[in-house]
Tab-separated table of C-alpha atoms in Angstrom:
chain	number	residue	atom	x	y	z
A	20	MET	CA	-8.030	-49.668	-12.617
A	21	GLU	CA	-6.246	-52.294	-10.576
A	22	GLU	CA	-7.517	-53.257	-7.104
A	23	ASN	CA	-4.591	-51.693	-5.238
A	24	ALA	CA	-5.161	-48.404	-7.023
A	25	TYR	CA	-8.793	-48.423	-5.805
A	26	ILE	CA	-7.670	-48.930	-2.216
A	27	ALA	CA	-5.236	-46.014	-2.490
A	28	SER	CA	-7.954	-43.919	-4.098
A	29	ILE	CA	-10.493	-44.669	-1.353
A	30	ALA	CA	-7.903	-44.008	1.352
A	31	ALA	CA	-7.097	-40.680	-0.326
A	32	GLY	CA	-10.825	-39.861	-0.499
A	33	ILE	CA	-11.311	-40.477	3.217
A	34	PHE	CA	-8.228	-38.428	4.069
A	35	PHE	CA	-9.281	-35.533	1.815
A	36	LEU	CA	-12.689	-35.545	3.484
A	37	VAL	CA	-11.125	-35.447	6.957
A	38	ALA	CA	-8.744	-32.650	5.906
A	39	GLY	CA	-11.654	-30.744	4.355
A	40	VAL	CA	-13.785	-30.995	7.499
A	41	ARG	CA	-10.844	-29.906	9.636
A	42	LEU	CA	-10.273	-26.816	7.473
A	43	LEU	CA	-13.988	-25.967	7.464
A	44	ARG	CA	-14.026	-26.193	11.252
A	45	LEU	CA	-10.975	-23.934	11.314
A	46	HIS	CA	-12.924	-21.484	9.143
A	47	ARG	CA	-15.788	-21.517	11.663
A	48	ARG	CA	-13.295	-20.475	14.338
A	49	THR	CA	-11.334	-17.873	12.372
A	50	GLY	CA	-13.922	-16.641	9.869
A	51	GLU	CA	-11.113	-16.383	7.290
A	52	ARG	CA	-11.670	-17.202	3.634
A	53	PRO	CA	-8.571	-19.264	2.681
A	54	GLU	CA	-9.452	-22.119	5.033
A	55	LEU	CA	-13.055	-22.072	3.758
A	56	LEU	CA	-11.938	-22.305	0.116
A	57	LEU	CA	-9.365	-25.041	0.695
A	58	GLY	CA	-11.748	-26.885	3.025
A	59	LEU	CA	-14.444	-26.925	0.326
A	60	TYR	CA	-11.929	-28.181	-2.223
A	61	PHE	CA	-10.824	-31.091	-0.050
A	62	ALA	CA	-14.373	-31.935	1.049
A	63	PHE	CA	-15.605	-32.034	-2.563
A	64	SER	CA	-12.497	-33.998	-3.635
A	65	GLY	CA	-13.033	-36.538	-0.864
A	66	LEU	CA	-16.675	-37.018	-1.861
A	67	TYR	CA	-15.630	-37.352	-5.499
A	68	TYR	CA	-12.958	-39.964	-4.775
A	69	LEU	CA	-15.413	-42.018	-2.694
A	70	GLY	CA	-18.241	-41.632	-5.228
A	71	TYR	CA	-15.971	-42.522	-8.129
A	72	ASN	CA	-14.839	-45.726	-6.454
A	73	ILE	CA	-18.166	-46.990	-5.073
A	74	PRO	CA	-19.056	-49.008	-8.234
A	75	ASN	CA	-15.673	-50.743	-8.109
A	76	LEU	CA	-15.750	-51.274	-4.370
A	77	PHE	CA	-19.165	-52.932	-4.410
A	78	GLN	CA	-18.672	-54.607	-7.818
A	79	ILE	CA	-21.596	-52.705	-9.332
A	80	ASP	CA	-21.639	-53.258	-13.104
A	81	THR	CA	-24.400	-50.881	-14.106
A	82	TRP	CA	-24.076	-47.413	-12.681
A	83	PRO	CA	-26.811	-44.908	-13.556
A	84	TYR	CA	-25.710	-42.002	-15.731
A	85	GLN	CA	-27.256	-39.522	-13.278
A	86	LEU	CA	-24.952	-40.759	-10.522
A	87	ASP	CA	-21.973	-40.498	-12.854
A	88	LEU	CA	-23.014	-36.945	-13.528
A	89	LEU	CA	-23.398	-36.180	-9.831
A	90	VAL	CA	-19.931	-37.567	-9.062
A	91	GLU	CA	-18.432	-35.636	-11.976
A	92	TRP	CA	-19.966	-32.331	-10.887
A	93	THR	CA	-18.928	-32.941	-7.278
A	94	PHE	CA	-15.347	-32.956	-8.502
A	95	VAL	CA	-15.761	-29.956	-10.791
A	96	LEU	CA	-17.474	-27.854	-8.117
A	97	GLY	CA	-14.509	-28.495	-5.832
A	98	VAL	CA	-12.031	-27.059	-8.338
A	99	PHE	CA	-13.574	-23.555	-8.189
A	100	PRO	CA	-12.752	-22.893	-4.506
A	101	TYR	CA	-9.323	-24.427	-5.187
A	102	LEU	CA	-8.726	-21.829	-7.913
A	103	PHE	CA	-9.977	-18.982	-5.721
A	104	PHE	CA	-7.732	-20.190	-2.883
A	105	ILE	CA	-4.612	-20.059	-5.064
A	106	ARG	CA	-5.542	-16.638	-6.438
A	107	SER	CA	-6.433	-15.092	-3.087
A	108	VAL	CA	-3.377	-16.430	-1.256
A	109	PHE	CA	-0.616	-16.028	-3.831
A	110	ARG	CA	-1.786	-13.479	-6.415
A	111	PRO	CA	-4.490	-11.293	-4.860
A	112	ASP	CA	-3.302	-8.130	-6.613
A	113	ASP	CA	-2.182	-9.506	-9.971
A	114	ALA	CA	-4.702	-9.148	-12.784
A	115	TRP	CA	-3.242	-12.134	-14.616
A	116	GLY	CA	-4.173	-14.321	-11.632
A	117	GLY	CA	-7.786	-13.411	-12.304
A	118	TRP	CA	-7.357	-14.330	-15.963
A	119	ILE	CA	-6.071	-17.780	-15.024
A	120	VAL	CA	-9.069	-18.291	-12.716
A	121	GLY	CA	-11.406	-17.158	-15.491
A	122	ALA	CA	-9.808	-19.329	-18.175
A	123	CYS	CA	-9.761	-22.447	-15.970
A	124	SER	CA	-13.402	-21.853	-14.969
A	125	VAL	CA	-14.508	-21.575	-18.609
A	126	PHE	CA	-12.513	-24.688	-19.564
A	127	LEU	CA	-13.997	-26.616	-16.641
A	128	LEU	CA	-17.596	-25.610	-17.275
A	129	ALA	CA	-17.502	-25.982	-21.053
A	130	GLY	CA	-15.450	-29.186	-20.872
A	131	THR	CA	-17.689	-30.806	-18.267
A	132	VAL	CA	-20.995	-29.816	-19.851
A	133	LEU	CA	-19.901	-31.037	-23.265
A	134	THR	CA	-18.099	-34.159	-21.970
A	135	THR	CA	-21.151	-35.300	-20.056
A	136	ASP	CA	-23.589	-34.339	-22.808
A	137	GLY	CA	-25.386	-37.122	-24.655
A	138	GLY	CA	-26.241	-39.656	-21.967
A	139	SER	CA	-22.740	-40.806	-21.026
A	140	VAL	CA	-19.506	-39.424	-19.629
A	141	ASP	CA	-16.972	-39.604	-22.444
A	142	TYR	CA	-13.379	-39.609	-21.220
A	143	SER	CA	-11.502	-40.341	-24.399
A	144	PHE	CA	-9.277	-38.614	-26.898
A	145	GLY	CA	-12.162	-39.035	-29.347
A	146	ASN	CA	-13.915	-36.295	-27.375
A	147	PRO	CA	-11.984	-32.998	-27.681
A	148	TRP	CA	-13.983	-31.496	-24.789
A	149	PHE	CA	-12.375	-33.994	-22.446
A	150	ILE	CA	-9.010	-32.297	-23.131
A	151	VAL	CA	-10.584	-28.882	-22.457
A	152	GLN	CA	-11.958	-30.145	-19.136
A	153	TRP	CA	-8.609	-31.795	-18.341
A	154	LEU	CA	-6.794	-28.477	-18.825
A	155	GLY	CA	-9.354	-26.809	-16.555
A	156	TYR	CA	-8.653	-29.114	-13.620
A	157	THR	CA	-4.943	-29.797	-14.192
A	158	ALA	CA	-3.782	-26.177	-14.532
A	159	PRO	CA	-4.799	-25.208	-10.951
A	160	SER	CA	-2.628	-27.945	-9.432
A	161	PHE	CA	0.296	-26.905	-11.614
A	162	TRP	CA	-0.272	-23.287	-10.586
A	163	LEU	CA	-0.462	-24.186	-6.888
A	164	GLY	CA	2.732	-26.247	-7.116
A	165	TRP	CA	4.592	-23.463	-8.909
A	166	GLU	CA	3.478	-20.664	-6.567
A	167	ALA	CA	4.161	-22.705	-3.435
A	168	LEU	CA	7.640	-23.507	-4.727
A	169	LEU	CA	8.352	-19.814	-5.371
A	170	TYR	CA	7.078	-18.894	-1.901
A	171	ARG	CA	9.118	-21.694	-0.388
A	172	GLN	CA	12.329	-20.084	-1.745
A	173	ASN	CA	11.622	-16.743	-0.084
A	174	ALA	CA	10.154	-18.309	3.056
A	175	THR	CA	13.427	-20.191	3.584
A	176	LYS	CA	15.281	-16.870	3.400
A	177	ARG	CA	12.805	-15.279	5.833
A	178	ALA	CA	13.201	-18.228	8.182
A	179	ARG	CA	16.960	-17.553	8.341
A	180	ILE	CA	16.335	-14.141	9.901
A	181	GLY	CA	13.511	-15.293	12.129
A	182	LEU	CA	10.644	-13.817	10.090
A	183	CYS	CA	9.019	-17.107	9.140
A	184	PRO	CA	8.702	-20.207	11.309
A	185	PRO	CA	10.714	-23.038	9.695
A	186	ILE	CA	7.638	-25.311	9.802
A	187	VAL	CA	5.715	-22.764	7.692
A	188	ALA	CA	8.560	-22.564	5.158
A	189	ASN	CA	8.461	-26.363	5.012
A	190	ARG	CA	4.667	-26.303	4.580
A	191	TYR	CA	5.108	-24.386	1.296
A	192	LEU	CA	7.297	-27.247	0.069
A	193	LEU	CA	4.731	-29.851	1.130
A	194	ILE	CA	1.946	-28.000	-0.677
A	195	ALA	CA	4.183	-27.640	-3.756
A	196	LEU	CA	4.720	-31.396	-3.664
A	197	PHE	CA	0.970	-31.918	-3.340
A	198	GLY	CA	0.439	-29.785	-6.466
A	199	GLY	CA	3.074	-31.814	-8.305
A	200	PHE	CA	1.535	-35.149	-7.292
A	201	GLN	CA	-1.890	-33.953	-8.408
A	202	VAL	CA	-0.473	-32.991	-11.809
A	203	LEU	CA	1.007	-36.495	-12.093
A	204	ALA	CA	-2.380	-37.980	-11.192
A	205	CYS	CA	-3.991	-35.806	-13.867
A	206	LEU	CA	-1.466	-37.090	-16.405
A	207	GLY	CA	-2.742	-40.547	-15.455
A	208	ASP	CA	-6.183	-39.452	-16.663
A	209	LEU	CA	-4.705	-38.928	-20.127
A	210	SER	CA	-3.437	-42.491	-20.068
A	211	PHE	CA	-6.915	-43.777	-19.151
A	212	ALA	CA	-8.376	-41.707	-21.985
A	213	ASN	CA	-5.897	-43.430	-24.251
A	214	ASP	CA	-6.864	-46.865	-22.869
A	215	ILE	CA	-10.513	-46.276	-23.686
A	216	ASN	CA	-9.499	-46.037	-27.330
A	217	GLY	CA	-8.247	-49.619	-27.165
A	218	ASP	CA	-4.545	-49.413	-26.307
A	219	GLN	CA	-4.107	-51.040	-22.857
A	220	ALA	CA	-0.306	-51.051	-22.953
A	221	ILE	CA	0.358	-48.478	-20.272
A	222	SER	CA	-2.655	-48.989	-17.983
A	223	LEU	CA	-0.805	-51.045	-15.365
A	224	PHE	CA	1.982	-48.495	-15.215
A	225	THR	CA	-0.605	-45.735	-14.881
A	226	ASP	CA	-2.353	-47.605	-12.067
A	227	ALA	CA	0.919	-47.788	-10.169
A	228	ILE	CA	1.622	-44.090	-10.743
A	229	LEU	CA	-1.910	-43.149	-9.712
A	230	GLY	CA	-1.806	-45.236	-6.529
A	231	GLY	CA	1.626	-43.816	-5.732
A	232	THR	CA	0.601	-40.189	-6.253
A	233	GLU	CA	-2.481	-40.650	-4.066
A	234	ILE	CA	-0.490	-42.167	-1.222
A	235	ALA	CA	2.182	-39.484	-1.611
A	236	SER	CA	-0.500	-36.741	-1.656
A	237	VAL	CA	-1.981	-38.058	1.580
A	238	ALA	CA	1.491	-38.219	3.153
A	239	VAL	CA	2.416	-34.616	2.324
A	240	LEU	CA	-1.012	-33.297	3.354
A	241	TRP	CA	-0.789	-35.172	6.631
A	242	LEU	CA	2.555	-33.485	7.345
A	243	ALA	CA	1.169	-30.107	6.209
A	244	PHE	CA	-2.204	-30.092	7.990
A	245	PHE	CA	-1.666	-32.523	10.872
A	246	PRO	CA	2.071	-32.167	11.563
A	247	PRO	CA	3.173	-34.612	14.259
A	248	LEU	CA	5.329	-33.150	17.004
A	249	PHE	CA	8.413	-35.155	16.002
A	250	TYR	CA	8.211	-33.717	12.476
A	251	THR	CA	7.769	-30.123	13.696
A	252	ASN	CA	10.711	-30.544	16.068
A	253	TRP	CA	12.861	-32.103	13.354
A	254	ILE	CA	12.199	-29.270	10.886
A	255	THR	CA	12.767	-26.633	13.577
A	256	ARG	CA	16.063	-28.231	14.695
A	257	ARG	CA	17.351	-28.396	11.119
A	258	ALA	CA	16.583	-24.731	10.425
A	259	VAL	CA	19.502	-22.306	10.217
A	260	ILE	CA	18.711	-19.004	11.917
A	261	LEU	CA	21.248	-16.193	11.608
A	262	PRO	CA	22.563	-14.649	14.818
A	263	THR	CA	22.138	-10.914	15.278
A	264	PRO	CA	25.521	-9.295	14.484
A	265	MET	CA	24.780	-6.355	16.795
A	266	ASP	CA	24.408	-8.718	19.752
A	267	GLY	CA	27.859	-10.167	19.203
B	9	MET	CA	3.697	7.843	-5.882
B	10	ALA	CA	2.899	6.660	-2.338
B	11	THR	CA	5.745	6.519	0.151
B	12	THR	CA	6.467	2.991	1.265
B	13	LEU	CA	8.320	1.748	4.311
B	14	PHE	CA	11.181	0.911	1.984
B	15	ASP	CA	11.384	4.574	0.846
B	16	ILE	CA	11.356	5.802	4.441
B	17	ALA	CA	14.025	3.313	5.510
B	18	ALA	CA	16.255	4.108	2.520
B	19	GLU	CA	15.960	7.830	3.250
B	20	LYS	CA	16.871	7.297	6.918
B	21	LEU	CA	19.791	5.116	5.884
B	22	GLU	CA	21.039	7.827	3.535
B	23	GLU	CA	20.811	10.397	6.365
B	24	SER	CA	22.552	8.182	8.919
B	25	SER	CA	25.430	7.000	6.723
B	26	GLU	CA	27.801	8.494	4.191
B	27	MET	CA	25.899	6.806	1.371
B	28	ASP	CA	24.189	8.642	-1.470
B	29	GLN	CA	20.551	7.952	-2.369
B	30	LEU	CA	21.311	5.392	-5.061
B	31	GLU	CA	23.765	3.493	-2.870
B	32	ALA	CA	21.435	3.485	0.155
B	33	ARG	CA	18.439	2.255	-1.847
B	34	GLY	CA	20.516	-0.336	-3.695
B	35	THR	CA	22.094	-1.709	-0.521
B	36	LEU	CA	18.747	-1.926	1.262
B	37	ARG	CA	17.087	-3.485	-1.783
B	38	LEU	CA	19.744	-6.221	-1.888
B	39	ALA	CA	19.306	-6.968	1.821
B	40	VAL	CA	15.510	-7.073	1.495
B	41	LYS	CA	15.843	-9.489	-1.409
B	42	GLU	CA	18.281	-11.633	0.545
B	43	ALA	CA	15.696	-11.741	3.330
B	44	GLY	CA	13.102	-13.139	0.913
B	45	LEU	CA	10.861	-10.085	1.299
B	46	ASP	CA	8.913	-7.927	-1.113
B	47	VAL	CA	10.089	-4.298	-1.285
B	48	GLN	CA	6.529	-3.062	-1.837
B	49	ASN	CA	4.945	-4.870	1.116
B	50	LEU	CA	7.402	-4.505	3.972
B	51	THR	CA	6.270	-4.272	7.581
B	52	ILE	CA	8.130	-2.698	10.498
B	53	PRO	CA	9.025	-6.044	12.151
B	54	GLN	CA	10.381	-7.268	8.816
B	55	LEU	CA	12.493	-4.146	8.320
B	56	GLN	CA	13.759	-4.398	11.875
B	57	ALA	CA	14.874	-7.982	11.239
B	58	VAL	CA	16.633	-6.883	8.048
B	59	PHE	CA	18.471	-4.094	9.893
B	60	GLU	CA	19.332	-6.377	12.790
B	61	LYS	CA	20.493	-9.445	10.916
B	62	LEU	CA	21.588	-8.474	7.426
B	63	MET	CA	22.315	-4.775	7.082
B	64	PRO	CA	25.289	-4.561	9.482
B	65	LYS	CA	27.218	-6.954	7.226
B	66	GLU	CA	26.088	-5.157	4.066
B	67	LEU	CA	27.127	-1.759	5.430
B	68	GLU	CA	30.487	-3.038	6.634
B	69	ALA	CA	31.120	-4.491	3.186
B	70	ARG	CA	30.514	-1.016	1.733
B	71	GLY	CA	32.912	0.672	4.143
B	72	VAL	CA	30.314	2.390	6.337
B	73	SER	CA	31.928	3.251	9.651
B	74	ASP	CA	30.191	1.873	12.751
B	75	ALA	CA	27.607	-0.129	10.807
B	76	ALA	CA	25.884	-1.415	13.960
B	77	ALA	CA	25.257	2.095	15.304
B	78	THR	CA	23.982	3.220	11.899
B	79	CYS	CA	21.519	0.329	11.819
B	80	LYS	CA	20.313	1.088	15.334
B	81	ALA	CA	19.786	4.755	14.433
B	82	VAL	CA	17.833	3.861	11.285
B	83	MET	CA	15.663	1.354	13.177
B	84	LYS	CA	14.844	3.954	15.824
B	85	ASP	CA	13.872	6.482	13.138
B	86	ILE	CA	11.760	3.960	11.234
B	87	ALA	CA	9.776	2.952	14.301
B	88	SER	CA	8.810	6.550	15.006
B	89	ALA	CA	8.347	7.809	11.442
B	90	ALA	CA	6.727	4.913	9.667
B	91	SER	CA	3.840	3.740	11.815
B	92	ALA	CA	1.323	5.182	9.339
B	93	ALA	CA	2.873	3.331	6.439
B	94	ASP	CA	2.980	-0.025	8.164
B	95	LEU	CA	0.986	-2.760	6.542
B	96	SER	CA	-0.863	-5.503	8.320
B	97	ALA	CA	0.491	-8.963	7.603
B	98	SER	CA	-2.412	-10.843	9.207
B	99	ASN	CA	-3.511	-12.396	5.929
B	100	SER	CA	-0.124	-12.812	4.339
B	101	PRO	CA	0.593	-16.248	2.836
B	102	ASP	CA	2.854	-16.972	5.841
B	103	GLU	CA	0.008	-16.300	8.274
B	104	ILE	CA	-2.412	-18.368	6.201
B	105	PHE	CA	-0.030	-21.319	5.972
B	106	LYS	CA	0.637	-21.032	9.679
B	107	ARG	CA	-3.095	-21.307	10.438
B	108	LEU	CA	-3.674	-24.165	7.992
B	109	GLY	CA	-1.274	-26.388	9.877
B	110	GLY	CA	-2.691	-25.399	13.233
B	111	SER	CA	0.598	-23.805	14.324
């Protein structure tokens, strides 16, 4: 990975950690489950991003396998609350939502156990279990992006008749974008897996994409979870709310 | 099959207008869809917004005389008849996304 990509990755890690802590504190106040699940996801993701980049940040050449394993499982453990968040918010009553959670969980567990088996973490196309693990952590982001986009469509309609605050309708879009950027970042993992096999041709391009998706993810999450007043006002002013015909 | 708020509202609409059952349900279903709502999980405030903002136009387009008065009559009936069928929206995705952003 190129130096700039590390900086973006560390910045994303710190931001995810802050967002995670904020959501966990919100959970302490409200006692509601969605903020707990999403808070755990971001907290684990932040720890993973920081752990993953420590060897590069401090120029450590030899990194014990056990620490690699710990970092890897930190990431994987964060994906489970992420999956449960998507299911419980968007598809609480649909059986197929449960099947997606189940399938992703099996892929994640089997893929991670068998990718990290044998004394090293093998991210390459030579290891078919890497692809299984990849599916397990990429599918949730795709699912989140898709569901948030669908909800965004209806939320915009609800906003027109005053049933949904415009900033909430916009938040669905921001979360959909976050899901999309995470899928792009996951596609970058496939490129790195390809690089390990010897072909370095697209690594620089991947670094740029990865850095870009991390910065973009932070930007959309900032607007979603810490919306500045000017942004809230701008979205609210732009919203079209229908007048009540009976009043006229 | 359980009676939903949609069923109650469609029935009241049929009673208050010259529409038949199919026409009343179809018209209301279209308005609910246009409002970005789910027919199965409507709440009273949502139905009221639909009858205030969208239904007058829909009824006028279908030749219902005095659409505004019809909507008002239906809304009044819904409020009194449907309190038992109302669903809480406290953990709807909208409410969750509202909380997540601190708004």
